[in-house]
Coordinates of C-alpha atoms in Angstrom, one line a residue:
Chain A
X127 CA 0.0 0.0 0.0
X128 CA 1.3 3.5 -0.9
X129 CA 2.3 5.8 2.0
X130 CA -0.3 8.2 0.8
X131 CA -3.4 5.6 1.3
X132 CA -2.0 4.3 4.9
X133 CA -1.7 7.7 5.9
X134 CA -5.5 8.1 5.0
X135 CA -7.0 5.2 6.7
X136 CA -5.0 5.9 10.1
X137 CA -1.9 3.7 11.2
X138 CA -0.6 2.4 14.3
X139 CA 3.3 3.1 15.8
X140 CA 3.0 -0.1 18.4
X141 CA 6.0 -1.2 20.0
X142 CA 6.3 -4.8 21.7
X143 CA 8.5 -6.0 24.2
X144 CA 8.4 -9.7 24.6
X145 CA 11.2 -12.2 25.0
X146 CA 10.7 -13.9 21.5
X147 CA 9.0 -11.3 19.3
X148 CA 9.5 -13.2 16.3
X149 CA 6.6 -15.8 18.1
X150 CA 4.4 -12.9 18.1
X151 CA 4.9 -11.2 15.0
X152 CA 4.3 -15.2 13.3
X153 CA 1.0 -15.5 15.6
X154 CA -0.1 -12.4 14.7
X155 CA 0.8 -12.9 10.5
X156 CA -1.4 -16.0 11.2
X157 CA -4.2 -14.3 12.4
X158 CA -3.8 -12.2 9.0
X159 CA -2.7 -9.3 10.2
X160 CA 0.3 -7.7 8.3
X161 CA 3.6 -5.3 9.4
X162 CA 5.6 -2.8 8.1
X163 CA 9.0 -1.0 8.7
X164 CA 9.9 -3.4 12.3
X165 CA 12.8 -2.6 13.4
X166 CA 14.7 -2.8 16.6
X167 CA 14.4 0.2 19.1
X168 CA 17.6 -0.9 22.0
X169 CA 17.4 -4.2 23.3
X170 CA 14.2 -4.5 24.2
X171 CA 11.6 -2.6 22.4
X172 CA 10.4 -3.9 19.1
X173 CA 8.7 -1.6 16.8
X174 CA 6.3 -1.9 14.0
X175 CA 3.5 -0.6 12.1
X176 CA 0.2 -1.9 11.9
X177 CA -3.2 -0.6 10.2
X178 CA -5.2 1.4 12.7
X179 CA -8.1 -1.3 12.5
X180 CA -6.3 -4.2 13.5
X181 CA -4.8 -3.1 17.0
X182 CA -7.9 -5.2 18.7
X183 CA -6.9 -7.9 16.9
X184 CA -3.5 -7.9 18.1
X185 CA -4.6 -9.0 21.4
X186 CA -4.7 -12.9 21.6
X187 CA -1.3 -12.9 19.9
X188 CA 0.1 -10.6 22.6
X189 CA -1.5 -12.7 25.3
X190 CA 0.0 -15.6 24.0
X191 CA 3.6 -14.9 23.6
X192 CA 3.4 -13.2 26.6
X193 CA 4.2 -10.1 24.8
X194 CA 3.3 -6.4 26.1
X195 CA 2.2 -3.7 23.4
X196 CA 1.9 -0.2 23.3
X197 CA 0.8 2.2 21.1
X198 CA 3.8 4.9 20.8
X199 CA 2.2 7.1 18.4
X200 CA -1.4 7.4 15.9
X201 CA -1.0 8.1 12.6
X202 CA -3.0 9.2 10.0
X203 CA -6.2 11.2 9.1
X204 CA -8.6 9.3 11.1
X205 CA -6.8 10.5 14.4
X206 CA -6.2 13.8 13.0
X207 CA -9.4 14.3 12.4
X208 CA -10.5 13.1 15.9
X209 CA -8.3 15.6 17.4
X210 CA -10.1 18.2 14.9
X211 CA -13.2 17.3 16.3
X212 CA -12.5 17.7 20.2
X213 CA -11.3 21.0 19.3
X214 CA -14.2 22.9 17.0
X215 CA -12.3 26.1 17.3
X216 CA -9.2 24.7 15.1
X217 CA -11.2 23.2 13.1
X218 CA -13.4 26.2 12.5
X219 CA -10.0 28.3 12.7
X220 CA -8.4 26.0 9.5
X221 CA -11.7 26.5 7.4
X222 CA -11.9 30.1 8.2
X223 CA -7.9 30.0 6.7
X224 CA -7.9 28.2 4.0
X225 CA -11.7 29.9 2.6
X226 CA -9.9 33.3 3.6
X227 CA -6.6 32.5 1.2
X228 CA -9.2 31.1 -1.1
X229 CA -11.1 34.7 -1.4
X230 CA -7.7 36.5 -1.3
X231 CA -6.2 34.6 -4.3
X232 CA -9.7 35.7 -6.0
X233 CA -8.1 39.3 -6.5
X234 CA -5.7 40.9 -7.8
X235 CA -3.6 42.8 -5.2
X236 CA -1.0 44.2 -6.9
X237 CA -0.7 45.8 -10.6
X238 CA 3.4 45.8 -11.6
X239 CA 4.9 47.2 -14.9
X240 CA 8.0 45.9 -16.7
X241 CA 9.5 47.3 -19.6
X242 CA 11.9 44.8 -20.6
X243 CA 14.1 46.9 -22.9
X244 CA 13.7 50.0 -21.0
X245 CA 11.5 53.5 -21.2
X246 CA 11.6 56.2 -23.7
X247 CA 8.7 58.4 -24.1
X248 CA 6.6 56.7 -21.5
X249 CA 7.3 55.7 -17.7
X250 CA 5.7 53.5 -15.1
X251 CA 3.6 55.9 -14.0
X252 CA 1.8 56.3 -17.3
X253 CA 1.1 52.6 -17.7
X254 CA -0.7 52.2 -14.0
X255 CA -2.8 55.7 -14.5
X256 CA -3.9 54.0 -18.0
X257 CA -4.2 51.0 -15.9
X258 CA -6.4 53.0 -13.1
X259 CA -8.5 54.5 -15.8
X260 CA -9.6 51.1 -16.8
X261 CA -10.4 49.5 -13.9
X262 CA -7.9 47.8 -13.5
X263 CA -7.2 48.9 -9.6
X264 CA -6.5 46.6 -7.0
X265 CA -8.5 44.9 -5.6
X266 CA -10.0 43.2 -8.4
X267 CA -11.6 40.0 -9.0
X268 CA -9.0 37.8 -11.2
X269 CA -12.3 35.8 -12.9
X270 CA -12.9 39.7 -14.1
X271 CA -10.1 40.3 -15.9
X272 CA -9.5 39.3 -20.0
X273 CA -5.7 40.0 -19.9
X274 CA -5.9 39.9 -23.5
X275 CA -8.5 42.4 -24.4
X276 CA -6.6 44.4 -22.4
X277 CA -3.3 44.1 -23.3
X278 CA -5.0 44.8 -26.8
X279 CA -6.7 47.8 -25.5
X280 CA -3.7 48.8 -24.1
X281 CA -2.0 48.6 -27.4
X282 CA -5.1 50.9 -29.1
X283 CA -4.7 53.3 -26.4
X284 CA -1.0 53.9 -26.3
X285 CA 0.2 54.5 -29.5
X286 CA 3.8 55.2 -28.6
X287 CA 3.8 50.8 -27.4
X288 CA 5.1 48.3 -29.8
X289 CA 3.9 45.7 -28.0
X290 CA 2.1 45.5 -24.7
X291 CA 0.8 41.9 -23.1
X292 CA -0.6 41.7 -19.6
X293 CA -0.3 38.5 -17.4
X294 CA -1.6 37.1 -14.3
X295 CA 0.8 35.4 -11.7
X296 CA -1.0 34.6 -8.7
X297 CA -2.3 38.0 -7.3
X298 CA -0.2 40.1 -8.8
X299 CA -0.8 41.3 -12.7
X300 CA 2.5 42.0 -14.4
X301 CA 1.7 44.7 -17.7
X302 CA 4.6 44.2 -20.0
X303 CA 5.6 46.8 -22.7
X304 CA 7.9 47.3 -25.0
X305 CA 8.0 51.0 -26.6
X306 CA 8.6 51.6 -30.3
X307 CA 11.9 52.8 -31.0
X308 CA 12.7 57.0 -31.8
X309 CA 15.9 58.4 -32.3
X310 CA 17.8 59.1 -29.4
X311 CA 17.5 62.8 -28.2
X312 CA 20.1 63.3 -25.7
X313 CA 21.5 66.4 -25.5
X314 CA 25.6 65.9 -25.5
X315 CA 27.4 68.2 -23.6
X316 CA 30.6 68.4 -25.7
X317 CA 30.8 70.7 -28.7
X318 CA 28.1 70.0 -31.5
X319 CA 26.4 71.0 -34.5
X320 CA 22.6 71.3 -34.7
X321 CA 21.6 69.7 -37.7
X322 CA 18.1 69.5 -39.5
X323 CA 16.1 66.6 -38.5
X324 CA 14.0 66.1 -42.1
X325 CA 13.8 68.1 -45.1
X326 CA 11.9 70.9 -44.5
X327 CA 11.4 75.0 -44.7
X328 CA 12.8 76.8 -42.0
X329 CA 10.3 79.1 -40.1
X330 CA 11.7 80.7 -37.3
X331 CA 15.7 80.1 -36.4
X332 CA 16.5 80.8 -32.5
X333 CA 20.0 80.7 -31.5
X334 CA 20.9 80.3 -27.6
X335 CA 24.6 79.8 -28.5
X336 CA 26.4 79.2 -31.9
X337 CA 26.1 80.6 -35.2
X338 CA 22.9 80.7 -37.3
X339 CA 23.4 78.7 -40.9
X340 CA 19.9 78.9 -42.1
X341 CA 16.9 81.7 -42.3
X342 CA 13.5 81.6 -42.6
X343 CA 12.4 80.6 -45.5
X344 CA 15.4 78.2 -46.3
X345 CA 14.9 74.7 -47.5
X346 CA 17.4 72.9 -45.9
X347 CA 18.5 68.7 -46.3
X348 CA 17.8 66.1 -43.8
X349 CA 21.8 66.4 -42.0
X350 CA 22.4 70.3 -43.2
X351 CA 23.9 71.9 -40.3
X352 CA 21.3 74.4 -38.9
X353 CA 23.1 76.3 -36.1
X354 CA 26.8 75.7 -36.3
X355 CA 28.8 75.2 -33.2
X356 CA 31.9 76.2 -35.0
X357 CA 31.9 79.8 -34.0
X358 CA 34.3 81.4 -36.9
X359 CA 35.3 85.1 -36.7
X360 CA 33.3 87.7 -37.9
X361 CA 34.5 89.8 -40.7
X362 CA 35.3 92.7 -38.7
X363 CA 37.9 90.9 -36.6
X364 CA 39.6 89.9 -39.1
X365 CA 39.9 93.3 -40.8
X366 CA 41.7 94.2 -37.0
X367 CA 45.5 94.2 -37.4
X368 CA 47.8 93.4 -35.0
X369 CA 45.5 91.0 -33.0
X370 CA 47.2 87.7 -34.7
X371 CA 45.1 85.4 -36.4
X372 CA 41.7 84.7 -34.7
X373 CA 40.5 80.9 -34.3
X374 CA 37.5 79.6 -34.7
X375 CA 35.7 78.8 -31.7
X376 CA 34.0 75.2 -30.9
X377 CA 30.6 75.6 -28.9
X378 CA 27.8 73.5 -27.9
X379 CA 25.1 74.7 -30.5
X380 CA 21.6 75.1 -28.7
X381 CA 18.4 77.0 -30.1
X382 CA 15.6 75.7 -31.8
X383 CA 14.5 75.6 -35.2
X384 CA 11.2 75.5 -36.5
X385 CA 9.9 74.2 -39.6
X386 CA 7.6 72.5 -42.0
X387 CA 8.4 69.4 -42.5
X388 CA 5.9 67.0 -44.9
X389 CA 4.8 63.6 -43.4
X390 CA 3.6 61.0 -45.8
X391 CA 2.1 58.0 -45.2
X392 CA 0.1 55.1 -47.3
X393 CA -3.0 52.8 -46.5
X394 CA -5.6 50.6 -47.7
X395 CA -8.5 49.1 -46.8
X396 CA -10.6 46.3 -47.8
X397 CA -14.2 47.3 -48.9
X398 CA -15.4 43.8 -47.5
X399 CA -14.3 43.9 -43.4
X400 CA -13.7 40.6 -42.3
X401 CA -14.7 40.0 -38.0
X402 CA -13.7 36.9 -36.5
X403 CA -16.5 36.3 -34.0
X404 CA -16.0 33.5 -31.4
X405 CA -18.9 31.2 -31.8
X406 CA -18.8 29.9 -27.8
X407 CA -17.4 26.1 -29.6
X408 CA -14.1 25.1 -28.2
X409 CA -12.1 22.1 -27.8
X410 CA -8.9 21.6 -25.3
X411 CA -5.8 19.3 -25.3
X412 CA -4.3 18.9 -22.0
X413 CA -0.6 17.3 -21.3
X414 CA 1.4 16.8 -18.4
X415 CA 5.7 17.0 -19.3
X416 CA 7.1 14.7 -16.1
X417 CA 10.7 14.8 -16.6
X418 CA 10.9 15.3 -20.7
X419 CA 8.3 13.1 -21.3
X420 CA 4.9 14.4 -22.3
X421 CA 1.4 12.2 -21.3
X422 CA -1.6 13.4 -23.0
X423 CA -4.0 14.0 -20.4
X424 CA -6.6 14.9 -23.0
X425 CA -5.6 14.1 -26.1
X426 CA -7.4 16.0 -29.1
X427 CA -8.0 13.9 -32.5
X428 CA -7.6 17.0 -35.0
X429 CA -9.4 20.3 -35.1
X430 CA -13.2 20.1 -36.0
X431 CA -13.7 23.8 -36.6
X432 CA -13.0 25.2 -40.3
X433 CA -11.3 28.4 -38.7
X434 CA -10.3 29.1 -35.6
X435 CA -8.6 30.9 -33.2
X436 CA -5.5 29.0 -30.6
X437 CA -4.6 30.2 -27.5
X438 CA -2.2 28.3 -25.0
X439 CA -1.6 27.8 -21.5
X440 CA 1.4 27.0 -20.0
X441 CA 2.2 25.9 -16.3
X442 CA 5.8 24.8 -15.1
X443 CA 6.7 24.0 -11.4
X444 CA 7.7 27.3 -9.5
X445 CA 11.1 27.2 -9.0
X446 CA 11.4 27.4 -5.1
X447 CA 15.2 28.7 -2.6
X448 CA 16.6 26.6 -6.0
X449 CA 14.1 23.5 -5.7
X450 CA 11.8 22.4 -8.6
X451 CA 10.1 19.7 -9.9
X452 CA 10.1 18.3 -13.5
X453 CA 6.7 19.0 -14.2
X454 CA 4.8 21.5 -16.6
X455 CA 1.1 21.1 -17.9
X456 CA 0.6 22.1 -21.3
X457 CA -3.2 23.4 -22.7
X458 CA -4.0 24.2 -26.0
X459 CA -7.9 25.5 -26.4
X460 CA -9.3 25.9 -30.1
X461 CA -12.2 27.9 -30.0
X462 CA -14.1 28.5 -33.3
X463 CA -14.6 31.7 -35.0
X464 CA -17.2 32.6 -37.1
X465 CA -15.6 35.0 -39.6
X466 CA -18.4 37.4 -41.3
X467 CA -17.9 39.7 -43.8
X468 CA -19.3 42.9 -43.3
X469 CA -19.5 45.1 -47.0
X470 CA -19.1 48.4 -46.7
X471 CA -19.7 51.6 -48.7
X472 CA -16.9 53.1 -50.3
X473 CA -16.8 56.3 -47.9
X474 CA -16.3 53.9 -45.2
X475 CA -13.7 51.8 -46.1
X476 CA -12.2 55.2 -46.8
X477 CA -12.1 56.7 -43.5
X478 CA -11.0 53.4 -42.3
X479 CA -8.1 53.8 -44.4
X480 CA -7.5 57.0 -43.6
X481 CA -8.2 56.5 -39.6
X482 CA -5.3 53.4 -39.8
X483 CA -2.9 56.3 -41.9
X484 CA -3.7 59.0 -39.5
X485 CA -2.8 56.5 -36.2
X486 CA 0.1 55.2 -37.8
X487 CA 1.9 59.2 -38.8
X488 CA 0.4 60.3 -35.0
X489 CA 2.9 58.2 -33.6
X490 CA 6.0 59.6 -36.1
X491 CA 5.3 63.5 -35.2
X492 CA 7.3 64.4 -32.0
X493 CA 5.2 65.5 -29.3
X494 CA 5.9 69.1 -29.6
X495 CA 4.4 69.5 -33.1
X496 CA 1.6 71.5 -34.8
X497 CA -0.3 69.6 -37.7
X498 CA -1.1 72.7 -40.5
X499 CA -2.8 71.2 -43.1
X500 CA -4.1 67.7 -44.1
X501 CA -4.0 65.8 -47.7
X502 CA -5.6 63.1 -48.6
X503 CA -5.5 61.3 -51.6
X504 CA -7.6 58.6 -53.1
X505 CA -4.7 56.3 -54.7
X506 CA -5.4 53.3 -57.7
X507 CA -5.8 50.1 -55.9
X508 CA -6.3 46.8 -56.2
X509 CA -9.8 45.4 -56.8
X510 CA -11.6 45.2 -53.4
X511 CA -9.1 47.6 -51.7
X512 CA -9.4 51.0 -51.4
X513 CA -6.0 52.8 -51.0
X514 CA -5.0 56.6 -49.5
X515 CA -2.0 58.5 -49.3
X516 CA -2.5 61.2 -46.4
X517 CA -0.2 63.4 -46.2
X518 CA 0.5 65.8 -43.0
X519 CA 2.1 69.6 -43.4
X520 CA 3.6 70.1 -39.4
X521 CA 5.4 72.7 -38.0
X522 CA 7.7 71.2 -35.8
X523 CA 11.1 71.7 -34.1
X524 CA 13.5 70.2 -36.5
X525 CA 16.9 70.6 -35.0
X526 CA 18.9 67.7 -33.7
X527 CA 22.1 67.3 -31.9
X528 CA 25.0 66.1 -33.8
X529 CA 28.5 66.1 -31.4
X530 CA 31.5 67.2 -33.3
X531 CA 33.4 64.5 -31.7
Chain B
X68 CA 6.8 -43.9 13.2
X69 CA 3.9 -42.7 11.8
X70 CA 5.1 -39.4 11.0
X71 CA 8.5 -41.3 9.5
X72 CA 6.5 -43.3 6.7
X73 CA 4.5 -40.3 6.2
X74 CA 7.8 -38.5 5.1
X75 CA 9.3 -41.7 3.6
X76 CA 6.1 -41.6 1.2
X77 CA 6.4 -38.2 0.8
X78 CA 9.7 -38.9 -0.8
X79 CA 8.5 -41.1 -3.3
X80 CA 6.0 -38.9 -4.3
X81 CA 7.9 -35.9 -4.4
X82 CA 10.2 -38.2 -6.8
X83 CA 7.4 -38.7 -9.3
X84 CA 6.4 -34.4 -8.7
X85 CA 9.7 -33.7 -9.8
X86 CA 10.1 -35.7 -13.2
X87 CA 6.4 -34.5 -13.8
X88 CA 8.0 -31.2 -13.4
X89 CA 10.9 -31.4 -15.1
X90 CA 8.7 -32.9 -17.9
X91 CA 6.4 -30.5 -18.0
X92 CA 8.3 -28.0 -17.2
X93 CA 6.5 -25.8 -14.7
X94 CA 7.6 -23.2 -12.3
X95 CA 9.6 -25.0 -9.1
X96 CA 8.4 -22.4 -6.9
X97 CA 5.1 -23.1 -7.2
X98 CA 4.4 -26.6 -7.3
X99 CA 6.9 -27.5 -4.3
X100 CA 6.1 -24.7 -2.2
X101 CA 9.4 -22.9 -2.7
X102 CA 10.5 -20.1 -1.2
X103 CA 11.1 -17.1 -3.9
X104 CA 13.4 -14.4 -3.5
X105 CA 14.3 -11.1 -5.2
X106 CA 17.4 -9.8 -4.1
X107 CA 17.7 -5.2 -4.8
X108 CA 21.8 -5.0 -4.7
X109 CA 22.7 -4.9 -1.3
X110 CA 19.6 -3.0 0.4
X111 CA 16.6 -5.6 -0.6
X112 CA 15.4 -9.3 -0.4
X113 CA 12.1 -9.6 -0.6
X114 CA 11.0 -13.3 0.2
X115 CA 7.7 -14.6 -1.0
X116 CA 6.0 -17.6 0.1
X117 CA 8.1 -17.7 3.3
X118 CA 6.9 -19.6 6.7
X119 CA 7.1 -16.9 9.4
X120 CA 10.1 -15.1 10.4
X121 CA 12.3 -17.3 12.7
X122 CA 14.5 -14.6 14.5
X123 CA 15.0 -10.8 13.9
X124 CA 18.1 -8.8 15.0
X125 CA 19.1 -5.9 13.2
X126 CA 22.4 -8.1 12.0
X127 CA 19.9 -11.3 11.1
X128 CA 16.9 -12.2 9.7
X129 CA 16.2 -15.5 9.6
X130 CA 13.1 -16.2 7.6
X131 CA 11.2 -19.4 7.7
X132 CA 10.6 -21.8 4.5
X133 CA 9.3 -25.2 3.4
X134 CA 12.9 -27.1 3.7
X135 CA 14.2 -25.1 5.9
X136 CA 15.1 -21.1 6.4
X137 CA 16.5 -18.5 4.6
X138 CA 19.0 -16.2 6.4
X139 CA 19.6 -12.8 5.2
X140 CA 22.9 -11.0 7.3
X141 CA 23.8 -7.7 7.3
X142 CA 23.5 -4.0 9.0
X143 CA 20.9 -1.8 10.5
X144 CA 18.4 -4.9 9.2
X145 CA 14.7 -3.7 9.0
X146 CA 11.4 -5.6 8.3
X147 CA 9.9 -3.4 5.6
X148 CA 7.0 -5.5 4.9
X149 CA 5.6 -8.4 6.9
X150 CA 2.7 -10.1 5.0
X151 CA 1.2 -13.2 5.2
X152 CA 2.5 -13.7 1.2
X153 CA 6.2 -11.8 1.6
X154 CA 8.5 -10.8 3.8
X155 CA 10.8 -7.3 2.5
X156 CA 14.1 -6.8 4.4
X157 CA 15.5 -4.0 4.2
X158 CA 19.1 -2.2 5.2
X159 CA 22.9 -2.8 4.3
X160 CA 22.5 -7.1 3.4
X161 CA 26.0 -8.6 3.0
X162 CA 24.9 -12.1 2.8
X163 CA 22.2 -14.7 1.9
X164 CA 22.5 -17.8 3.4
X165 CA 20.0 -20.3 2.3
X166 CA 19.5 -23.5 4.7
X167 CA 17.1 -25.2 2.5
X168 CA 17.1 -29.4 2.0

């Protein structure tokens, strides 16, 4: 019999003393009673292990070898649960636990963000008010919560994420982003060049320190140096004899530069939208990995649905002060989508193009910027589609610091 | 004595059991009754279709068979198991002595 099931139907720790023991355990084997783990305790004490049942019947042998028997300890649910019982207040006191862990581990208590490769634009701070604003506030009830929807939500809502994903571990739910990439502002602090940005027309040039390169009304290059931190000497010093030959000076360029610069940015839309809506049919595979070797728990015989939608779950044993266990539980769900196909008019599918442009040249403007004037342009497409151009006229400050070392 | 020409004609038949046996070729253990061990490298013996155990010390076990006994020695000797079918012994075994006729 496993441990497991011997500790559920009670055992005895019985020790004998008799002066030939092995008489009494062989009466008592032929009474059909059975032993385990006997072993010597000093010279006199024999111990063994007997089911909690069959102490009574240990008698007659006892009496006839002459052998005395005590009980040294009780094992097992049976007594534990006789103890419970004289004492209603533990017993009332382990409920009242375990159902009050039960309802904590219901909520989420805490709401933690990560940003794996670090913060740009955004910070921690912005994640959790987006994540106050949508109820997502501890404490909340975890059967609440569709991490995906939103993580997705999340992604809709703040454009400047690449990728956003929102998991639950335990009570605590762990918002992940990953923000899309810009060129690195930094100001250096060595001697530099401010150079344009993009094409674009200058519109106002303000110089804290260096030397002005550009006026309004210039067209200057993506790179052209806009305010110069080579400061070279003005024409009047040089007419100056007798003061030697003037260097040029090497400064850290700073002012800002405004201009227009064009944004430009293409997209299409189908005339016929296609919705994937879940049609409440699912199927799940379940398998256990023991040590490298998967069991199917619930083994699935091909996917019945025509299109559908995967999601898995993963579960691995927590690693615990460097312990684990070799075991993981693997769960694929297929749930089947309906997809329907919504037509739409040709005004629609327009501004749906347009609305997926517009999103996409929101994020590429820098947050100081002025949009002047919107184009948009119905381009040829191909059958089905309908295709825009929209492009964006901003003001915006174009300069950018480029170190001269 | 009655008990000696009981034996005697035990013998004899036991003779005829064993050709039958041999002929027929079944297990030994079952048709005489024989003790059956499995031996676990030097931490196991588990004895089935034993007669009771004979003496227990934890540097012998001495286990009872038809024919005679089995004696396991060794160190820190344990009765895992005591069943009416088997007996397991447990602990560091350094020798199998079997006392069978």
């Amino acid at each position: 019999m496993p441990g497991w099931l011997l500790w559920l139907t009670g055992y005895l720790v019985v020790r004998v003393r008799c002066a030939a023991p092995e008489r009494f355990l062989n009466l008592a084997l032929a009474q059909g009673l059975y032993f385990w783990d006997a072993r010597w305790m000093g010279e006199e004490w024999l111990e063994i292990r007997i089911r909690a049942g069959d102490f009574r019947r240990l008698r007659p042998a006892a009496r006839q070898a002459r052998a005395r028997v005590r009980i040294r300890r009780r094992v097992g649910l049976p007594f534990w649960w006789r103890a419970l019982r004289r004492r209603p207040g533990l017993l009332w006191g382990v409920v009242s636990v375990v159902a009050a862990v039960y309802v904590w581990s219901c909520f989420v208590w805490s709401v933690e963000v990560a940003a794996p490769e670090g913060w740009q634009r955004l910070g921690p701070g912005d994640i959790l008010a987006w994540a106050e604003e949508n109820s997502l506030r501890p404490p909340v009830l975890r059967a609440n919560l569709d991490a995906n929807r939103l993580a997705e939500k999340l992604m809709l809502d703040r454009q400047e994420l690449a990728w956003a994903g929102i998991r639950l571990a335990g009570t605590r739910v762990i918002i992940e982003v990953v923000e899309r990439r810009f060129p690195d502002t930094a100001t250096s602090t060595g001697p530099a060049h401010l150079v344009a940005e993009r094409d674009a027309v200058v519109e106002e040039v303000t110089v804290i320190a260096g030397q002005a390169r550009v006026k309004p009304g210039d067209t200057v290059r993506r790179g052209q140096i806009l305010i110069a931190g080579i400061m070279l000497p003005e024409e009047g010093d040089q007419a100056q004899p007798g003061q030697g030959f003037s260097r040029p000076r090497l400064v850290s360029a700073r002012g800002r530069v405004w201009g227009r610069v064009w944004y430009e940015a293409v997209g299409q839309a189908p005339l016929v939208e296609e919705e994937r809506v879940p049609t409440g049919n699912q199927v799940r595979e379940i398998k256990v990995i023991v040590a490298g070797r998967e069991i199917n728990v619930k083994p699935l015989r091909g996917i019945p649905y025509a299109s559908f939608q995967e999601e898995r779950w993963w579960w691995a044993w927590p690693v615990w002060r460097g312990f684990s266990l070799p075991l993981a539980v693997e769960a694929g769900t297929y749930r089947e989508v309906e997809v329907r196909r919504h037509g739409r008019s040709l005004e629609q599918a327009l501004d749906a193009a347009r609305a997926r442009v517009t999103a996409y040249l929101r994020v590429q403007i820098p947050a100081p910027a002025e949009i002047l004037e919107e184009q948009v342009q119905v381009l040829p497409a191909t059958p089905g589609q309908v295709r825009v151009r929209v492009t964006w006229q901003v003001r915006q400050n174009i300069a950018t610091v480029f170190p001269l070392k | 004595m009655a008990q000696g020409e009981k034996s005697s004609g035990g013998s004899k038949l036991r003779r005829v059991e064993s050709s039958l046996v041999e002929l027929l070729d079944l297990p030994a253990d079952v048709v005489f009754d024989l003790p059956r061990l499995t031996v676990i490298g030097n931490r196991r013996v588990v004895v089935q279709n034993h007669r009771g155990i004979v003496a227990y010390t934890p540097r012998q076990v001495r286990v009872g068979a038809t024919g005679g006994e089995v004696e396991i020695t060794g160190e820190e000797l344990q009765l895992e198991a005591i069943l009416s079918e088997e007996v397991v012994v447990r602990g560091r075994i350094a020798r199998i002595n079997l006392r069978l006729t």
